[in-house]
Coordinates of C-alpha atoms in Angstrom, one line a residue:
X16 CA 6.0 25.4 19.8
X17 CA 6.3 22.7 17.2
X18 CA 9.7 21.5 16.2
X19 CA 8.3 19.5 12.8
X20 CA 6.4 21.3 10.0
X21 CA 3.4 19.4 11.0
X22 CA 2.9 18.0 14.8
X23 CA 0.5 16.3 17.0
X24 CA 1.0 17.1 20.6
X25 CA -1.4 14.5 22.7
X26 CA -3.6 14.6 20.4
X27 CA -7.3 12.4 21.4
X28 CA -9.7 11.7 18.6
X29 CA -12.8 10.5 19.2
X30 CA -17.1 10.8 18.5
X31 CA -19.4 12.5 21.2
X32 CA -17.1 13.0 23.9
X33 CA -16.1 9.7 23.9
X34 CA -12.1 9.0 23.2
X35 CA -11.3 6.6 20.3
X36 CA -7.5 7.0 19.9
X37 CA -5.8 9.1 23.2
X38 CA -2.2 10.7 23.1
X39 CA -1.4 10.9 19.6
X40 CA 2.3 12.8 19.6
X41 CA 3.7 12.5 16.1
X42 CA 6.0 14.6 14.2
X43 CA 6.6 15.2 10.4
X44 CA 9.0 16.7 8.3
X45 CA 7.9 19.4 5.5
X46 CA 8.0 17.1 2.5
X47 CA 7.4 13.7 3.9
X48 CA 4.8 11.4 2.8
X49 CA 3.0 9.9 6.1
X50 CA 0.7 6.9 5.7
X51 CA -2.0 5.5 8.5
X52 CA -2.7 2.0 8.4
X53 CA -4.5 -0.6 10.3
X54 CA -7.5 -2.4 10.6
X55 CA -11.2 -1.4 9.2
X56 CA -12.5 0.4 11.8
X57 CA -9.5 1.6 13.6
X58 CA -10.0 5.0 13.8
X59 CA -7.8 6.0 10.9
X60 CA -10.4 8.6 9.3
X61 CA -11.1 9.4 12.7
X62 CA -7.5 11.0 13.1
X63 CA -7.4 12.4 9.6
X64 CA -10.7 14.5 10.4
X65 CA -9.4 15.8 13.3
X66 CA -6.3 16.8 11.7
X67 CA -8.8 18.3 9.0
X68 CA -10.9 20.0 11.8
X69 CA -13.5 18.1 10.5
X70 CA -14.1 16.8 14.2
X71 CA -13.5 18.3 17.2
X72 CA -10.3 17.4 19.1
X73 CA -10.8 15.7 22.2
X74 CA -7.6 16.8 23.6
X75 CA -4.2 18.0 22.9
X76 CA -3.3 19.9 19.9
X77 CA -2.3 19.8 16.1
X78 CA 0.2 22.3 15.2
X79 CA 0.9 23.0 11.6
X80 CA 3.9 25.2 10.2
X81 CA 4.5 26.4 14.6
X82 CA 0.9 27.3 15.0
X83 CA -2.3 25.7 16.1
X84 CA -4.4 24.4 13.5
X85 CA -7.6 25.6 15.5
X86 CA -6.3 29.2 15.9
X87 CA -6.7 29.4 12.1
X88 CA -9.7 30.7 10.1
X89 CA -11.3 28.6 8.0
X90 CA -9.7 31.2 4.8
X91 CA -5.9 30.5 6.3
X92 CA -6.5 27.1 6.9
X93 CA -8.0 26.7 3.8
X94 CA -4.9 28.0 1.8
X95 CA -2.2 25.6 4.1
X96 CA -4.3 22.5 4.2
X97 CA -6.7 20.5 1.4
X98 CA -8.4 17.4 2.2
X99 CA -10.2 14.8 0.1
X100 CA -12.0 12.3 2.5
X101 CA -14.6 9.2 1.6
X102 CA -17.7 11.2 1.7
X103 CA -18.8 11.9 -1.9
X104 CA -19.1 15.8 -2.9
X105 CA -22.3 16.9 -3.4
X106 CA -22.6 18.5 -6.6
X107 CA -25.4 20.0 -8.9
X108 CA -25.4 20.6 -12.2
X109 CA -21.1 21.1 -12.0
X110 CA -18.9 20.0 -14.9
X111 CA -15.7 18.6 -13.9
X112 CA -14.1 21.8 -14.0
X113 CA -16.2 23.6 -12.1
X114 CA -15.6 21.0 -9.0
X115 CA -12.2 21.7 -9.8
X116 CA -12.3 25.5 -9.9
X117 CA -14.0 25.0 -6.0
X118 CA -10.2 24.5 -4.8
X119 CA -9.4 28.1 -5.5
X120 CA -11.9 29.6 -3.7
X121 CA -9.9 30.5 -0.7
X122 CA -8.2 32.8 -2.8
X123 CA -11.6 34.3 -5.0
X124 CA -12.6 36.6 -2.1
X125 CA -16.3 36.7 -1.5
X126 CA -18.0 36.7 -4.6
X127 CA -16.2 33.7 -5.9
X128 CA -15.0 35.3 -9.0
X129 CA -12.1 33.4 -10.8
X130 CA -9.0 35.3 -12.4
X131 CA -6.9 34.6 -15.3
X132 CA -4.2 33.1 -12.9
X133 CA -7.3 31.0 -11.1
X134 CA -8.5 29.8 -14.6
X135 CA -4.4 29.1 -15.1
X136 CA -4.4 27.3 -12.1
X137 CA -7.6 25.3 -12.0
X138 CA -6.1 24.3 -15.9
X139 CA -2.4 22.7 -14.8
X140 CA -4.1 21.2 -12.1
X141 CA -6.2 19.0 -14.2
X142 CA -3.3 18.8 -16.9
X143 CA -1.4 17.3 -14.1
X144 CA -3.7 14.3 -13.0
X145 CA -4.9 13.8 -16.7
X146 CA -8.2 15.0 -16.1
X147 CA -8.6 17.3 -18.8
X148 CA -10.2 15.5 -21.4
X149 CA -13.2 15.7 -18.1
X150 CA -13.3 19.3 -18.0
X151 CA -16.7 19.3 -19.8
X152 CA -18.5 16.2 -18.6
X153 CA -21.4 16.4 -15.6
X154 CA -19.5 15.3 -12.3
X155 CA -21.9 13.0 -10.9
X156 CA -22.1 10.9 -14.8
X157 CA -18.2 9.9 -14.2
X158 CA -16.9 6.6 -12.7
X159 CA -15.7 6.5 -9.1
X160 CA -11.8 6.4 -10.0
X161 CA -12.5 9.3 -12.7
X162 CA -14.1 11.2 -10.1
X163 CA -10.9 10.8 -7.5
X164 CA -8.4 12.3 -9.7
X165 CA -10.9 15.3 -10.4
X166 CA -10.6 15.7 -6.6
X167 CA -6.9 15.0 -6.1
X168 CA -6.7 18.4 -9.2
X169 CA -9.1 20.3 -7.2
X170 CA -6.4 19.7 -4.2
X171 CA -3.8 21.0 -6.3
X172 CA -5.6 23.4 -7.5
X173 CA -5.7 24.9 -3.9
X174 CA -1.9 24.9 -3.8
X175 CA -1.7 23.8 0.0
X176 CA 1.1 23.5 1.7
X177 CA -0.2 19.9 3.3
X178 CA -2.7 17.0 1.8
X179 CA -5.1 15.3 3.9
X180 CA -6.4 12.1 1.7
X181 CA -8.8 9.4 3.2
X182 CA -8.0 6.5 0.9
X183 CA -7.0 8.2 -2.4
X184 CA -6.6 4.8 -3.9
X185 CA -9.6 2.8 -3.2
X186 CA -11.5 3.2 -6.7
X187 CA -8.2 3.2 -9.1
X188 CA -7.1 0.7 -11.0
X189 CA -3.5 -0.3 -10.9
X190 CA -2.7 2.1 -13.7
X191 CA -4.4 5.2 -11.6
X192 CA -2.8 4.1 -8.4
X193 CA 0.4 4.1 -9.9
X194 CA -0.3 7.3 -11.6
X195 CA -1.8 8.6 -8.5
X196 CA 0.9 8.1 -6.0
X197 CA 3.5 8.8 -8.9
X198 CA 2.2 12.7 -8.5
X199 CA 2.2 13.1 -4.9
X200 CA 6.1 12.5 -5.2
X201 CA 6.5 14.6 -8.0
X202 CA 4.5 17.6 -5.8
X203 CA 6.6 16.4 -2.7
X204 CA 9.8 17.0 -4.6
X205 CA 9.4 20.2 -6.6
X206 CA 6.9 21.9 -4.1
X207 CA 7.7 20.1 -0.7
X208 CA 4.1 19.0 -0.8
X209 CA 3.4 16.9 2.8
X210 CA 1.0 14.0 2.5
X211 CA -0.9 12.7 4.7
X212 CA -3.2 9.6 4.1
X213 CA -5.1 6.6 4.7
X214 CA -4.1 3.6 2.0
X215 CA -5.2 -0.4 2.4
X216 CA -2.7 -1.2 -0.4
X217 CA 0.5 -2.5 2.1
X218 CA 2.5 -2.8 -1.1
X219 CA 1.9 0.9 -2.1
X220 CA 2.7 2.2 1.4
X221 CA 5.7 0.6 2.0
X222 CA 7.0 2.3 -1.5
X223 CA 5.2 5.9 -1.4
X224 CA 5.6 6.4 2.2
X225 CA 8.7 8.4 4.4
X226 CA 7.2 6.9 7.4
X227 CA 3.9 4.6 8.6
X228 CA 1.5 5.2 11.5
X229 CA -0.1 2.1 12.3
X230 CA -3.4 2.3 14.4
X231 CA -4.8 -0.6 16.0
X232 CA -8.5 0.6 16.9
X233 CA -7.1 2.3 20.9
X234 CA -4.0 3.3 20.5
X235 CA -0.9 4.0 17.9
X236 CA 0.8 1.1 17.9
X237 CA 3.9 2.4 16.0
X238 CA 5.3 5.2 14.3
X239 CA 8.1 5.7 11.8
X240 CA 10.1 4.5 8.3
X241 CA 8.3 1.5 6.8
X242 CA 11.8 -0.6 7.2
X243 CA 11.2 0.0 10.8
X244 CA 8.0 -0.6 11.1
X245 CA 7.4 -3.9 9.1
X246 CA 9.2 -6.0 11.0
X247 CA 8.5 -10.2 10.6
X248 CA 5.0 -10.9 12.0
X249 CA 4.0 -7.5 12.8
X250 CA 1.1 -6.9 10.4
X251 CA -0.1 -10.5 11.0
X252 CA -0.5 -9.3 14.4
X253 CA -1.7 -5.5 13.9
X254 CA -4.5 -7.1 11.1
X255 CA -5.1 -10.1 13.3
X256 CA -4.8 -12.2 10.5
X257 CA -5.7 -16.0 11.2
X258 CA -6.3 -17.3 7.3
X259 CA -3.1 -16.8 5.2
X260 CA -0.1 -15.2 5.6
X261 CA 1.8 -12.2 4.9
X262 CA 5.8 -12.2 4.5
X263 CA 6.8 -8.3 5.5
X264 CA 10.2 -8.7 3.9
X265 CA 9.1 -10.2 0.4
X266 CA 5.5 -8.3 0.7
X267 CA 4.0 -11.6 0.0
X268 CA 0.8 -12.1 1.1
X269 CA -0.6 -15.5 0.3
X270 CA -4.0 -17.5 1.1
X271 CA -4.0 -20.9 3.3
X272 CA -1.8 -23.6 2.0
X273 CA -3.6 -26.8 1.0
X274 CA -3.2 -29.6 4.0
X275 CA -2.4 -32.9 3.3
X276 CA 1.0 -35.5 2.3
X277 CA 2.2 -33.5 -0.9
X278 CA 0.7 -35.7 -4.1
X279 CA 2.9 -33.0 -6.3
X280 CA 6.9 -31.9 -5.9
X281 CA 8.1 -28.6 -7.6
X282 CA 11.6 -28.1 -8.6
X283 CA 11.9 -24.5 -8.8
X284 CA 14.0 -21.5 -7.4
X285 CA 14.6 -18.0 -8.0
X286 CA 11.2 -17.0 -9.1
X287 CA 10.4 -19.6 -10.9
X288 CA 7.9 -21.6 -8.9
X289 CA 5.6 -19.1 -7.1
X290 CA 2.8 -19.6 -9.9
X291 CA 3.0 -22.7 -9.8
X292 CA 2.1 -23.0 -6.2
X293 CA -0.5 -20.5 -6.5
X294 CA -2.2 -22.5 -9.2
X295 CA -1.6 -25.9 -7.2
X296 CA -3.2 -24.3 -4.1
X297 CA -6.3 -23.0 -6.4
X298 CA -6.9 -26.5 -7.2
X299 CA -6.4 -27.6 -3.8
X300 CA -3.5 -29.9 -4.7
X301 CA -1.2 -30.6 -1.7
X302 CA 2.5 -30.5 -2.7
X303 CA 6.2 -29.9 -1.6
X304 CA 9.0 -27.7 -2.9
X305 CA 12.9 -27.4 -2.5
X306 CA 15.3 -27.3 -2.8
X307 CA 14.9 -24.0 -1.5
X308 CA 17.5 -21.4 0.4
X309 CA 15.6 -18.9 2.3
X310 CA 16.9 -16.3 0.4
X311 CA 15.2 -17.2 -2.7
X312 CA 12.9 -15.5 -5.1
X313 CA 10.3 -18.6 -4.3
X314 CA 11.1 -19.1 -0.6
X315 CA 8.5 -16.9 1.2
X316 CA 5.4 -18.2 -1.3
X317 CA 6.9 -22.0 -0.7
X318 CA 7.1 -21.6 3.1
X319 CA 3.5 -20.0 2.9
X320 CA 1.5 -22.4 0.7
X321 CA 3.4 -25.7 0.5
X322 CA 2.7 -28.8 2.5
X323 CA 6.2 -29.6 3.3
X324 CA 9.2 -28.0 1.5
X325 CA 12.8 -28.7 1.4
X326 CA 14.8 -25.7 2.6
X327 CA 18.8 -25.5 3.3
X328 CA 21.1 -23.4 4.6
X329 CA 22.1 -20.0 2.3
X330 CA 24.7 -19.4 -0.2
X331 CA 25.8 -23.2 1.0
X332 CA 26.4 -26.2 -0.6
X333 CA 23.5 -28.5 -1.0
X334 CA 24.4 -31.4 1.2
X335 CA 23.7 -35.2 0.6
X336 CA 21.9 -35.6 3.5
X337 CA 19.6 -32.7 2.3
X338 CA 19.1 -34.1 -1.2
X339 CA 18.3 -37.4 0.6
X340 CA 15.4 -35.8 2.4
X341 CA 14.3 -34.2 -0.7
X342 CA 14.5 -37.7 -2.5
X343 CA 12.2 -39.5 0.0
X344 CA 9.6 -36.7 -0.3
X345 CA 9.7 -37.1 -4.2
X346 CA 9.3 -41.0 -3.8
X347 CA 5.6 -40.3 -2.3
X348 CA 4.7 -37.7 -4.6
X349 CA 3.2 -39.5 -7.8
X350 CA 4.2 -35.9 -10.3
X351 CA 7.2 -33.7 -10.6
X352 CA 6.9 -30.4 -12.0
X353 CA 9.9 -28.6 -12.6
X354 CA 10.0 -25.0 -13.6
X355 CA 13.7 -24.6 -14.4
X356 CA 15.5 -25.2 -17.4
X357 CA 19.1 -24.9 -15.9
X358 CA 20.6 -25.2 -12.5
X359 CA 23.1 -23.0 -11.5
X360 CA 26.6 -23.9 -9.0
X361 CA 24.9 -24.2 -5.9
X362 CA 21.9 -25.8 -7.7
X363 CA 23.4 -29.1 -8.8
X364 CA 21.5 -31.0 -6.2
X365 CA 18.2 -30.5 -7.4
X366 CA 19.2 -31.6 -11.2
X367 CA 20.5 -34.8 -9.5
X368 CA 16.5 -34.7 -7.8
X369 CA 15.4 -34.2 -11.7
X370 CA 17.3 -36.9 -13.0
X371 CA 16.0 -39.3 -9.6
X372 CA 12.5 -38.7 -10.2
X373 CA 13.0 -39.8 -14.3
X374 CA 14.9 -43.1 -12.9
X375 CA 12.1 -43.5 -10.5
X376 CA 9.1 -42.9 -13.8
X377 CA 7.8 -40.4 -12.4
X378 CA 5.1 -38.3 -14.4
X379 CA 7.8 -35.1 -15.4
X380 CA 5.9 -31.8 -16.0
X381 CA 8.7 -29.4 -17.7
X382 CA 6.5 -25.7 -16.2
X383 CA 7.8 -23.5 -19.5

């Protein structure tokens, strides 16, 4: 008997017999948003069809509210669980609405007939996602993004007591994803909604999500709150990322700093400088950067992309011997760009490297 809402007990998920991901054992609180991530082809819409009984399990179980998801009927199941996975809907000749009403069928009876209370339903549903200026339009003659919130109201619609999404995300712009993701917390609060999903946005996981299940393509590698589970250097190694970087603590990911003895240094600090890396590394311009404590707004981009930077301990003095260091970078550079217009307490070292590098001519870019 399951102890969580929703439970996988050694659960094995594979095609044809042949394992994919063995022993999954997870557990989930009623309410909590659950997110899967890992690499393209790991196996994460593997595990959310079997969850879905869209595949057959290989092995162990799924329990779902203390009972066995495969004990269900497809009507009970139906009512407890909705899903919304990659593969299109086939449709013909249904208005938005209509693929909508679909999510209420577990409770039409045979004959598919909707009541007032369906028609209420299907209604705030697609008040709820903004989709109701579609209710008219052909299904298939709507964009990709349109045509994922219709889905995510047809989910509603069903009033399930768990979600099952395969990438909810994938075709929404930034105003939809925020949107999107906004929702499933507001269900999760007033209804105790629990989510389960697939996302490729890291930066959207670690904010939506109670806790993370990271699959690696054989196994789970780990399981539990996104503060946990991001630790420094894990992603690079889950993702097996070998061109860039990605900083778990600032969420910075950033593309392969530009090799070479700097030709540029950048004065800049909290927050200040990242665009102007970002831009310097577009046009392929080596540079440096400091003076920079570790706990600054610009450190994680600087440490990713620059060619050398200038880093001291934090909340310390700056120390001559740094500002020295910093000074002997500058002399090699042949521009300065600096992207603050005042230095605070702990800064006064680098407006003492400001007022070097205008002794010393040097071409003075003021970033505004």
């Amino acid at each position: 008997m399951s102890t969580y809402y929703f439970q996988t007990e050694n659960m094995t998920v594979g095609y044809e017999k042949r394992p994919l991901i063995e022993r999954i054992t997870i557990g989930v609180e009623k309410g909590e948003i659950v997110t899967l991530i890992g690499p393209n082809g790991a196996g994460k819409s593997t595990v959310l069809k079997s969850i879905a009984r869209q595949l057959a399990l290989l092995g162990g179980t799924v329990w779902l509210d203390g009972r066995d998801v495969n004990a269900m009927s497809g009507t009970e199941l139906s009512r407890n669980m909705a899903v919304v996975l990659t593969e299109k809907l086939r449709t013909e000749l249904m208005t938005c609405e209509d693929v909508v009403a679909t999510g209420r069928y577990p409770y039409t009876g045979r004959f598919g007939i909707l009541s007032e209370t369906d028609r209420m339903a299907v209604a705030e549903a697609m008040e709820l996602v903004q989709v109701t200026y579609l209710r008219d339009q052909d299904f298939t003659r709507i964009s990709d993004g349109q045509r994922q919130r219709v889905m995510l109201a047809r989910c509603l619609c069903q009033e399930p007591e768990i979600l099952i999404l395969d990438e909810p995300t994938s075709y929404l712009d930034i105003k939809y994803k925020l949107e999107f993701l906004s929702i499933l917390q507001e269900m999760r609060r007033k209804k105790k909604l629990t989510v389960i999903m697939s996302l490729h946005e890291l930066e959207l996981a670690v904010r939506v999500s109670d806790k993370i299940l990271c699959i690696d393509g054989s196994r789970v590698d780990r399981f539990g709150a996104p503060e946990k589970v991001f630790t420094p250097g894990y992603l690079t190694r889950l993702f097996s990322i070998t061109s860039g970087s990605y900083d778990e603590a600032s969420e910075s990911m950033e593309l392969e700093p530009v090799k070479g003895e700097p030709k540029v240094f950048v004065i800049g600090g909290g927050g200040t400088g990242k665009q102007v890396y970002r831009r310097l590394q577009r046009q392929a311009v080596p540079f440096a950067a400091g003076i920079l404590f570790p706990n600054d707004l610009d450190y994680p981009a600087a440490k990713a992309l620059a060619s050398r930077i200038i880093e001291t301990g934090s909340f310390e003095p700056i120390t001559e011997d740094k500002l020295q260091e910093a000074r002997q970078v500058l002399d090699c550079c042949s521009q300065v760009i600096c992207c603050k217009k005042e230095f605070g307490t702990l800064e006064q070292a680098n407006r003492l490297l400001l007022e070097y590098a205008v002794r010393q001519r040097k071409e003075i870019v003021a970033e505004e």
